[in-house]
Coordinates of C-alpha atoms (C1' of nucleotides) in Angstrom, one line a residue:
Chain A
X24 CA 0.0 0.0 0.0
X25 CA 2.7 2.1 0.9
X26 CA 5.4 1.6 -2.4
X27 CA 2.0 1.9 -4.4
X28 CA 3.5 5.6 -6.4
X29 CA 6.4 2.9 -8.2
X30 CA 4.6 0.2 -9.4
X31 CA 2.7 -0.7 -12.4
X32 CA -0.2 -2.3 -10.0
X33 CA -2.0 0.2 -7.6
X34 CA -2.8 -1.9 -4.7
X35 CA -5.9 -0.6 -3.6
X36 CA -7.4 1.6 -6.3
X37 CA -11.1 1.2 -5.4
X38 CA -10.4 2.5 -1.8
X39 CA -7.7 5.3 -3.6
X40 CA -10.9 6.1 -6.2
X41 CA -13.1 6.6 -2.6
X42 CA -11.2 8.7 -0.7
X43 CA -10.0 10.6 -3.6
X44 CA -13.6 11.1 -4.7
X45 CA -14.9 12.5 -1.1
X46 CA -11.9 14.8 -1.3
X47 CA -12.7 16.7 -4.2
X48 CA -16.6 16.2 -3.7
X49 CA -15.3 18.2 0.1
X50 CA -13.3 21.0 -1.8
X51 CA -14.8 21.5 -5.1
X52 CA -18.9 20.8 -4.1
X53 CA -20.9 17.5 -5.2
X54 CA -20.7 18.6 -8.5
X55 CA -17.7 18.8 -9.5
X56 CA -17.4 15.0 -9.1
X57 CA -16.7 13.2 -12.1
X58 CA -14.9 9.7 -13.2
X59 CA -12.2 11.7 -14.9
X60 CA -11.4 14.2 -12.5
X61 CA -11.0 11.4 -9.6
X62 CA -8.6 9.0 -11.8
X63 CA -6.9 11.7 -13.0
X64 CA -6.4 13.0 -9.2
X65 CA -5.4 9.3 -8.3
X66 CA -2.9 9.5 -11.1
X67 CA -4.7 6.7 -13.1
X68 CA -6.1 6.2 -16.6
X69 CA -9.7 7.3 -17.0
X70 CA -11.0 4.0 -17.3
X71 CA -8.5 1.8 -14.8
X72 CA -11.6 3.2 -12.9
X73 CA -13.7 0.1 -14.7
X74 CA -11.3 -2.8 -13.1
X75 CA -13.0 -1.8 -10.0
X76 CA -16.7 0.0 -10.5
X77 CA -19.0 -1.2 -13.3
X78 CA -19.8 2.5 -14.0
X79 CA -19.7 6.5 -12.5
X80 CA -23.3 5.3 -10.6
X81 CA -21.1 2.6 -8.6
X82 CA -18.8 5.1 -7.7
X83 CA -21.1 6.9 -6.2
X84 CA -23.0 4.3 -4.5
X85 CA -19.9 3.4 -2.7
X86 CA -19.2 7.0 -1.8
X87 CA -22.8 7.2 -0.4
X88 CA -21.6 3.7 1.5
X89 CA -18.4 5.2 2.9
X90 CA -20.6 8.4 4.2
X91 CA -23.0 5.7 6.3
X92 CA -20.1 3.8 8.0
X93 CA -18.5 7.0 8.7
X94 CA -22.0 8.5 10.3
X95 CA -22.7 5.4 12.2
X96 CA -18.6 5.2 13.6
X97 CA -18.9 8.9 14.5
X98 CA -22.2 8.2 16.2
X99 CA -20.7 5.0 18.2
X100 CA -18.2 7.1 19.1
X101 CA -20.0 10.0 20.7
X102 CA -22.1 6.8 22.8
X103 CA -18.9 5.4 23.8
X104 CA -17.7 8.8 25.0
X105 CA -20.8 9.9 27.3
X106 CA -20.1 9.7 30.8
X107 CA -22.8 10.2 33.9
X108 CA -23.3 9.7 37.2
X109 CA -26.8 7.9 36.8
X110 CA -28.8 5.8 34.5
X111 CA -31.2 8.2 33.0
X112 CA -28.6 11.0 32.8
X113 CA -26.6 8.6 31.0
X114 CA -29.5 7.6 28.6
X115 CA -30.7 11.4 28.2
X116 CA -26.9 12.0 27.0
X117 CA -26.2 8.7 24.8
X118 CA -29.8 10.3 22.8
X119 CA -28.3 14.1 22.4
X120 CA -25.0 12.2 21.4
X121 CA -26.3 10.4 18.9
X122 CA -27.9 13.6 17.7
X123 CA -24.3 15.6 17.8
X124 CA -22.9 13.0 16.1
X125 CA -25.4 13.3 13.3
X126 CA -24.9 17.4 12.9
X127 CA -21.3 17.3 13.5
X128 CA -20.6 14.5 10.8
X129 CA -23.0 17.2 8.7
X130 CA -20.7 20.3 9.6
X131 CA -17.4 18.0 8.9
X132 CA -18.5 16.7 6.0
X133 CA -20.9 18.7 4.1
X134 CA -20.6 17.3 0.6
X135 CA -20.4 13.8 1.6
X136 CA -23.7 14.4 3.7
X137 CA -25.5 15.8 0.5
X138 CA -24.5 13.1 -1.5
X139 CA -25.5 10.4 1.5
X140 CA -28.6 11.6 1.9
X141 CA -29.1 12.7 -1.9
X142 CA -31.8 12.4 -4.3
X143 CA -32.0 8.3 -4.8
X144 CA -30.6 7.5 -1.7
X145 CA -32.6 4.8 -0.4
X146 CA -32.4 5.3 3.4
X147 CA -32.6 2.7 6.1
X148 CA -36.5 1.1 6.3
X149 CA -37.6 1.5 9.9
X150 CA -39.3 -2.1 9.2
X151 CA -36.5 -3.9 10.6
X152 CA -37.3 -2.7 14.2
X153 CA -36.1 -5.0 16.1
X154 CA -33.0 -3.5 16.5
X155 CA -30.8 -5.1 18.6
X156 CA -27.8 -5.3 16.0
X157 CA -27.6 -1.6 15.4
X158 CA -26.1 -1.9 12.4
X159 CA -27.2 1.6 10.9
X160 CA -27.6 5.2 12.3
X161 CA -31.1 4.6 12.5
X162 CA -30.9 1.1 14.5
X163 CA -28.6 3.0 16.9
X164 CA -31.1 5.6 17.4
X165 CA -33.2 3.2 18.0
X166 CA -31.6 1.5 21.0
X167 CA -30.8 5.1 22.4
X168 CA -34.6 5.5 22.4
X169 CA -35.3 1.9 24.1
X170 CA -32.4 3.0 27.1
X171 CA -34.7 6.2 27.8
X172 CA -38.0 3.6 28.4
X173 CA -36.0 1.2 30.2
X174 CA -34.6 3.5 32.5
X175 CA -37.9 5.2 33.3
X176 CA -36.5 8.2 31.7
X177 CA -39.0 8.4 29.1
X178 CA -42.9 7.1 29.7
X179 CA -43.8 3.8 27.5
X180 CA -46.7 5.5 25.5
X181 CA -44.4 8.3 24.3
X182 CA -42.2 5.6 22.7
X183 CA -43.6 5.0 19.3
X184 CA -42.6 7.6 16.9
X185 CA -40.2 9.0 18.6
X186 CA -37.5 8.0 16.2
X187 CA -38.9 10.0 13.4
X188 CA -39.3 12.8 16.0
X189 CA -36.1 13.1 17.1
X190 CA -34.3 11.7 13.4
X191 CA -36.1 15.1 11.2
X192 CA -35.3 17.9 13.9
X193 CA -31.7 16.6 13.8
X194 CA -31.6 15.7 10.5
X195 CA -33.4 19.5 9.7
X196 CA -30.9 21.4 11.6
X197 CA -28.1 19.4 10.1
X198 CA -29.2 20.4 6.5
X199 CA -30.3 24.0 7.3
X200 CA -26.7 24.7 9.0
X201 CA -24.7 23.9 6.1
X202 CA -26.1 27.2 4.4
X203 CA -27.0 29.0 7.8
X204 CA -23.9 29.9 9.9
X205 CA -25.7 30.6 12.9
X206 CA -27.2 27.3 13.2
X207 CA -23.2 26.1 13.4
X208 CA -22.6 27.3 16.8
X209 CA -22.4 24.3 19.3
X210 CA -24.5 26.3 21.1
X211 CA -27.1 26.0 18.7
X212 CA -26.9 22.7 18.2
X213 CA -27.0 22.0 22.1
X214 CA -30.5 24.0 21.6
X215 CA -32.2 21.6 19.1
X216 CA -30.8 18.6 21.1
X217 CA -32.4 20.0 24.1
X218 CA -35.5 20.7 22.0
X219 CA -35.6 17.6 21.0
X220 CA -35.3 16.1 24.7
X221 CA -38.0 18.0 25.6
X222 CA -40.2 17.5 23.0
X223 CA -40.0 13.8 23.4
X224 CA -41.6 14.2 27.0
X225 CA -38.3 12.9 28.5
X226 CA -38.9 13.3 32.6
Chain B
X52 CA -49.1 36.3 -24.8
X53 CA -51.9 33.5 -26.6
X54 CA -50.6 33.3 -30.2
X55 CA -47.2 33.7 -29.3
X56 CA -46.6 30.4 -31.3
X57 CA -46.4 32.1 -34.5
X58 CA -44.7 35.2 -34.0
X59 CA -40.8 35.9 -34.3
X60 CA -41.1 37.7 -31.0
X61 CA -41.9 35.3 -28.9
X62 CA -43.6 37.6 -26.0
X63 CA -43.0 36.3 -22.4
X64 CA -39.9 34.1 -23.2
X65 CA -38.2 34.9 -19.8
X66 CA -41.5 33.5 -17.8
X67 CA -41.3 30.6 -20.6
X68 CA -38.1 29.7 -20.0
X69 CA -38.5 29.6 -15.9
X70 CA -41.8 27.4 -16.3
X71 CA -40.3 24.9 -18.3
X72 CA -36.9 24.9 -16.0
X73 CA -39.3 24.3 -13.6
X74 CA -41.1 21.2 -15.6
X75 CA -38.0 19.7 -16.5
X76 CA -36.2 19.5 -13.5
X77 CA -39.7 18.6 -11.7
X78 CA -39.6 15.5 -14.3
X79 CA -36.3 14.4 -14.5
X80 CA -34.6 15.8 -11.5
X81 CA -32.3 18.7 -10.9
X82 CA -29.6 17.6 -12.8
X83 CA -30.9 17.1 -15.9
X84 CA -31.8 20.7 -16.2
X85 CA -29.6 22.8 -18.6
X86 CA -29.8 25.6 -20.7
X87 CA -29.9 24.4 -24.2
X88 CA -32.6 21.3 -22.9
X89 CA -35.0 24.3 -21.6
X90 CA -34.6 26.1 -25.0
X91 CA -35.0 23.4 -26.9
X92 CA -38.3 22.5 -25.2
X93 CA -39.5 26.0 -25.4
X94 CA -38.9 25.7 -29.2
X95 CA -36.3 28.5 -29.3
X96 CA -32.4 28.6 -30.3
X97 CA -30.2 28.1 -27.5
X98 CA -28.8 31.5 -26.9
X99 CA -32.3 33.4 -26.9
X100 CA -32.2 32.7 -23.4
X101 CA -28.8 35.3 -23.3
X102 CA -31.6 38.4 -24.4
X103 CA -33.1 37.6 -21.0
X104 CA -30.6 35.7 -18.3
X105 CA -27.1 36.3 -18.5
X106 CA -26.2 33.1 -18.2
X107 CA -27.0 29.5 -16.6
X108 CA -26.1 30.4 -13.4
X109 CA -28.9 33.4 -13.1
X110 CA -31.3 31.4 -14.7
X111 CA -31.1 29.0 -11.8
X112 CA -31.1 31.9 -9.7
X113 CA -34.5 32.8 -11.1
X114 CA -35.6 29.3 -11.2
X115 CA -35.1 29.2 -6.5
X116 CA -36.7 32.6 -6.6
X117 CA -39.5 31.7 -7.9
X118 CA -39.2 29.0 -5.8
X119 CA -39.2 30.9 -2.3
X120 CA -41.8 33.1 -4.1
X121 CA -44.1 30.0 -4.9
X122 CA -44.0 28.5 -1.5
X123 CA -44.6 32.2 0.7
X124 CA -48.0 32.2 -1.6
X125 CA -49.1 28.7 -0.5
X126 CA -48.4 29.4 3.5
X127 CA -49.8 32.7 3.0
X128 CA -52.7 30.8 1.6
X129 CA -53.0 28.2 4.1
X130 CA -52.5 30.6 6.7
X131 CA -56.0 32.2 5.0
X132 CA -58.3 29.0 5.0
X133 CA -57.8 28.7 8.9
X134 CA -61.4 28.5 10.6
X135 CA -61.2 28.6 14.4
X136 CA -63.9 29.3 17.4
X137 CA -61.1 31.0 19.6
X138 CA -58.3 33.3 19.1
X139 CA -55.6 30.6 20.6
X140 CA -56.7 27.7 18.3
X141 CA -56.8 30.1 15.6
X142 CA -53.1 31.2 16.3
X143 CA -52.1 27.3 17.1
X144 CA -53.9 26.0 13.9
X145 CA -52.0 29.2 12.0
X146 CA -48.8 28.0 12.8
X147 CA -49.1 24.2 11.8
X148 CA -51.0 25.6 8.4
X149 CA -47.9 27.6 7.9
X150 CA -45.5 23.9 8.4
X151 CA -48.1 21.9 6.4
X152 CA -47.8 24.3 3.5
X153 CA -44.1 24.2 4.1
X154 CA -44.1 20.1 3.6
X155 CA -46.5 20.0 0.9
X156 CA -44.4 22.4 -1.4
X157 CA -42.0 19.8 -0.6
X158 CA -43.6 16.8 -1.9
X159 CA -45.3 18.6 -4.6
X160 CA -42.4 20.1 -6.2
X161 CA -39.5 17.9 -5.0
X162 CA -37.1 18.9 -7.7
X163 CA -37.6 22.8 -7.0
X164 CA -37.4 21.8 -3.4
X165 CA -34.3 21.3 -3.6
X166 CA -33.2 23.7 -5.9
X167 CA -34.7 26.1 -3.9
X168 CA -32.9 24.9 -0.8
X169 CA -30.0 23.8 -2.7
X170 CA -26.1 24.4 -1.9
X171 CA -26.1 28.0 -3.2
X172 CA -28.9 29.4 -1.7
X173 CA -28.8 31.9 0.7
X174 CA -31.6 31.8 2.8
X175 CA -33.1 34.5 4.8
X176 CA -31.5 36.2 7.5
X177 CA -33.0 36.3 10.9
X178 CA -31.3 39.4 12.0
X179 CA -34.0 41.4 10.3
X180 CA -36.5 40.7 12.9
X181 CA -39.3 43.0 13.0
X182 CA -41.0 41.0 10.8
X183 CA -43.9 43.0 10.2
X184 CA -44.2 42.6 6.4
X185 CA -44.0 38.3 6.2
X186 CA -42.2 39.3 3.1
X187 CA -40.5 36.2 3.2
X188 CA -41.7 32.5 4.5
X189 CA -39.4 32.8 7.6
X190 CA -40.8 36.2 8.4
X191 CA -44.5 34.5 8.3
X192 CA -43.2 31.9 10.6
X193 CA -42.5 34.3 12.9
X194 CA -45.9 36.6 12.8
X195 CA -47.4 33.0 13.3
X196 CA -45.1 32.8 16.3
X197 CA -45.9 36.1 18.1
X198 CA -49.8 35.7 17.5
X199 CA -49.0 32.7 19.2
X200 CA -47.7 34.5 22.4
X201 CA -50.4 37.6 21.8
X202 CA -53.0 35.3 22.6
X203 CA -51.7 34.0 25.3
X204 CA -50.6 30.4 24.1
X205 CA -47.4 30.3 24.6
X206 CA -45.1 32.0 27.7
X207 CA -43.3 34.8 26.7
X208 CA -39.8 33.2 28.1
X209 CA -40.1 30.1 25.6
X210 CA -40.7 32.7 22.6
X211 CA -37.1 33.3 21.6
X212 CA -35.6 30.7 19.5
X213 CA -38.9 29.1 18.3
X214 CA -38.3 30.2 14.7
X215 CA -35.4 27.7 14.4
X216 CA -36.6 25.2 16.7
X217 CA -40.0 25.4 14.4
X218 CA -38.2 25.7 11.0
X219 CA -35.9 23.6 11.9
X220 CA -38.2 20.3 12.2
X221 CA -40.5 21.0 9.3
X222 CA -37.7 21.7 7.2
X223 CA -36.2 17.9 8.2
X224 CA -39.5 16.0 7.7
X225 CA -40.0 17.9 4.6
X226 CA -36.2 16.9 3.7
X227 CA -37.1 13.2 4.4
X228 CA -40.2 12.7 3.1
X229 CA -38.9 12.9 -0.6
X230 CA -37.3 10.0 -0.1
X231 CA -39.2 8.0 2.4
X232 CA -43.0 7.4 1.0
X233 CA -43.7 6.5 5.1
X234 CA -43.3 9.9 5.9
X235 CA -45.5 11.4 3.1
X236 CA -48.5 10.3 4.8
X237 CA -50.9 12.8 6.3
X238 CA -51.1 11.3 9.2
X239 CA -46.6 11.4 9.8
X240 CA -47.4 15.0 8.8
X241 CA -49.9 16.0 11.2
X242 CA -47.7 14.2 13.9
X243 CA -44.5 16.1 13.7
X244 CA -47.2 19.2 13.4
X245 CA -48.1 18.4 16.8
X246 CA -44.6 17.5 17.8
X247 CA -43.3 21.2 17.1
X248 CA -46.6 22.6 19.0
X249 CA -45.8 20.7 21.8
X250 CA -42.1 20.7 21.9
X251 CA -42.4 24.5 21.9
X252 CA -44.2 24.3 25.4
X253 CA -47.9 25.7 24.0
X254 CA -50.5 25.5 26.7
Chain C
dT163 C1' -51.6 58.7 -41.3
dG164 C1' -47.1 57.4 -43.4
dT165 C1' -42.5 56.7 -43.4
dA166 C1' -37.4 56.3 -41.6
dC167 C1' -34.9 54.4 -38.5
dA168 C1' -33.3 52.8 -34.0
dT169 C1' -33.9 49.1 -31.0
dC170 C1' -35.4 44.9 -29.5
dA171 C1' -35.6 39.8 -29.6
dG172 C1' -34.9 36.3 -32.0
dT173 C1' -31.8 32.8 -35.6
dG174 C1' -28.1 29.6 -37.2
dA175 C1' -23.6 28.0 -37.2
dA176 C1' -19.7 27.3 -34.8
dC177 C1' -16.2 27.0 -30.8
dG178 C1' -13.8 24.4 -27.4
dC179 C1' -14.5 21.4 -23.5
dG180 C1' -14.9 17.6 -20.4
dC181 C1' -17.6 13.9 -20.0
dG182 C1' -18.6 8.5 -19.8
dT183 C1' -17.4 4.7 -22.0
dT184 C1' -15.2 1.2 -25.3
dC185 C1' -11.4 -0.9 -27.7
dA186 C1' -7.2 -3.4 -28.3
dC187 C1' -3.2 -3.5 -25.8
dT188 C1' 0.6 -4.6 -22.2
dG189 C1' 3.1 -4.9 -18.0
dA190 C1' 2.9 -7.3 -13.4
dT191 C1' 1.6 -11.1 -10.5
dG192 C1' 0.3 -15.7 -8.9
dT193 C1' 0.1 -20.6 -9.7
dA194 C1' 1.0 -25.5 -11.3
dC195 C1' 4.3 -28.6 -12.2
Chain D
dT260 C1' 14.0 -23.5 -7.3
dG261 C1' 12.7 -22.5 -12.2
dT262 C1' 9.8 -22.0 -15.8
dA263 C1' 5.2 -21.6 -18.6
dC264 C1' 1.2 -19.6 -18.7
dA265 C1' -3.3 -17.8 -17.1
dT266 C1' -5.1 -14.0 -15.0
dC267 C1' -5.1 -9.6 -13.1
dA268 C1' -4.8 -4.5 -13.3
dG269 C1' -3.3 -1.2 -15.6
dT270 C1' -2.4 2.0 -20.4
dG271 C1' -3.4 5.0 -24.5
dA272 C1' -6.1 6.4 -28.1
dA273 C1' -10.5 7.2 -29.7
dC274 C1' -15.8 7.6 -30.0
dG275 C1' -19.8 10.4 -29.9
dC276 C1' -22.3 13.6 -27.0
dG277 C1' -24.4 17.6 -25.0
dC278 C1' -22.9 21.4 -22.8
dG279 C1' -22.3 26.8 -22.2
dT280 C1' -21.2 30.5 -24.8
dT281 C1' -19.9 33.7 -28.8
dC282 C1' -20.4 35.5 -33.4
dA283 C1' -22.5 37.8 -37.1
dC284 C1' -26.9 38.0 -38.7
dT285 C1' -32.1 39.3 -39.4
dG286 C1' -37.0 39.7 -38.7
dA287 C1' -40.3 42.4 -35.8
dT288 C1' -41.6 46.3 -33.2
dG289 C1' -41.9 51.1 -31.5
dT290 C1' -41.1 55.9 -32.0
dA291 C1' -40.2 60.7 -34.0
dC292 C1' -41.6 63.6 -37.3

DNA sequence: TGTACATCAGTGAACGCGCGTTCACTGATGTAC
DNA sequence: TGTACATCAGTGAACGCGCGTTCACTGATGTAC
């Protein structure tokens, strides 16, 4: 991976193609992105490109792919972070991490969020609901939302729904703060997280 | 403006031009739009469109104005068919007509949704709060808002801040919704409704 | 009311560009014996 | 360990395309007298 400038092989020119791809999608806006431009960044041919995607749309699938692991990693991490002296403050604060996570990975990477949640994304069915693996941002939503009932934090027949609740106010703020510096304080962002505590009839 | 299919001159070609943008990219997305597509559909040389826009870019322009313009009508209109026995259901029904117009532009005109919203846009700026004149749909949202504390429906202390905490969540469901047919319902519609009126502490 | 002429709003052809994709190819690598 | 050969992962040239934009133009319209 390392020797990869000398020889004829790349090594790992599908994850090159990726990262080089969210880099000029991050400097140059999602529409600058185009085959060319990425292989020629890479220092490829144009159609090397083909060993590895079956066309520009796969490319960009996978981009949209990388931008979901990274949310969900981000989010994990914020979780793993939170620290509290009891139960329910530790559930209320696993839920506004969650949400953080989701507005800062926005704020970090605003191209690669447009593209993620772009026009044919197809975004995670809230069908699969028992969701125990937490596989996706929205399973680990999820769970955070279970920890409030269990811990008494939140009151069993304000449960249902309350993903979509708390998922479009974050999700809202997230989009309206790429265009809207004000929104992009943390001290804005604490607000909606708070709003969305409260809103949710957390006790 | 009626026979303008036979004349040289063809009348209103700068309205044309917008309403067909408009059609296109309402049919096959915001990408496909370009200058010479529009033109052609019109049934007019490519470079007619340089008597009137000065190039792509302010066509676009025009395109998100008419946007924002097109969406303040239908809250404004909205806002008009409330009926109401009191003054605080009036000014709480006022405020959700003003979100439900918000989402249904949305799902009505995805394309010009996001055009309208798109990375360029600049929306408008809060600072110029005395909103008197609801010259723009933010400035609506806040009239709604300050009938709401006039009558008495919601405390004076949870005022500041509900524009964005308000905005904010419609904005994300509306966001959503284009992609996720669950959310398009009515019903998810009228429940994040209820979830900003609550979560903004009306009584 | 009629005419001369400036101005307006379109045409048609052409430009250079970068794009996605395909083709026939070649250098590098891995494997069987 | 050495060699033959299949396979893998790249190259380089070319394609046709639609794009935004510019040029010199012309037909239609409005205005002054």
């Amino acid at each position: 991976v390392k020797k990869s400038e000398e020889t004829y092989h790349h090594g790992d020119l599908a994850n090159a193609l990726i990262k080089e791809a969210l880099r000029l999608i991050e400097s140059d806006g999602p529409d600058a992105f185009s085959l060319r431009e990425v292989a020629r960044r890479v220092g490829v041919s144009p159609n090397a490109a083909y060993r590895h995607f079956s066309d520009r749309d796969a490319l960009i699938r996978a981009i949209s792919e990388r931008g979901f692991a990274t949310l969900l990693e981000h989010m994990r991490r914020s979780i793993a972070d939170v620290k509290a002296s009891t139960p329910r403050l530790r559930a209320i604060r696993c839920l506004k991490a969650t949400g953080r996570a989701y507005i800062e990975f926005a704020l970090t990477n605003p191209a690669l969020f447009r593209v993620t949640f772009g026009a044919h994304t197809v975004l995670p069915n809230s069908t699969s609901s028992d969701a125990a693996h937490d596989g996706d941002p929205y399973s680990v939503l999820s769970s955070s939302l279970d920890a409030l009932v269990e811990v008494g934090a939140l009151p069993k027949p304000r449960r249902p729904g309350a993903e979509v609740k708390a998922w479009v106010t974050v999700h809202g703020h997230a989009s309206l703060a790429l265009s809207r510096v004000d929104l992009q304080t943390s001290d804005m962002i604490e607000r909606v997280l708070d709003f969305v505590v409260e809103g949710l009839g957390v006790v």
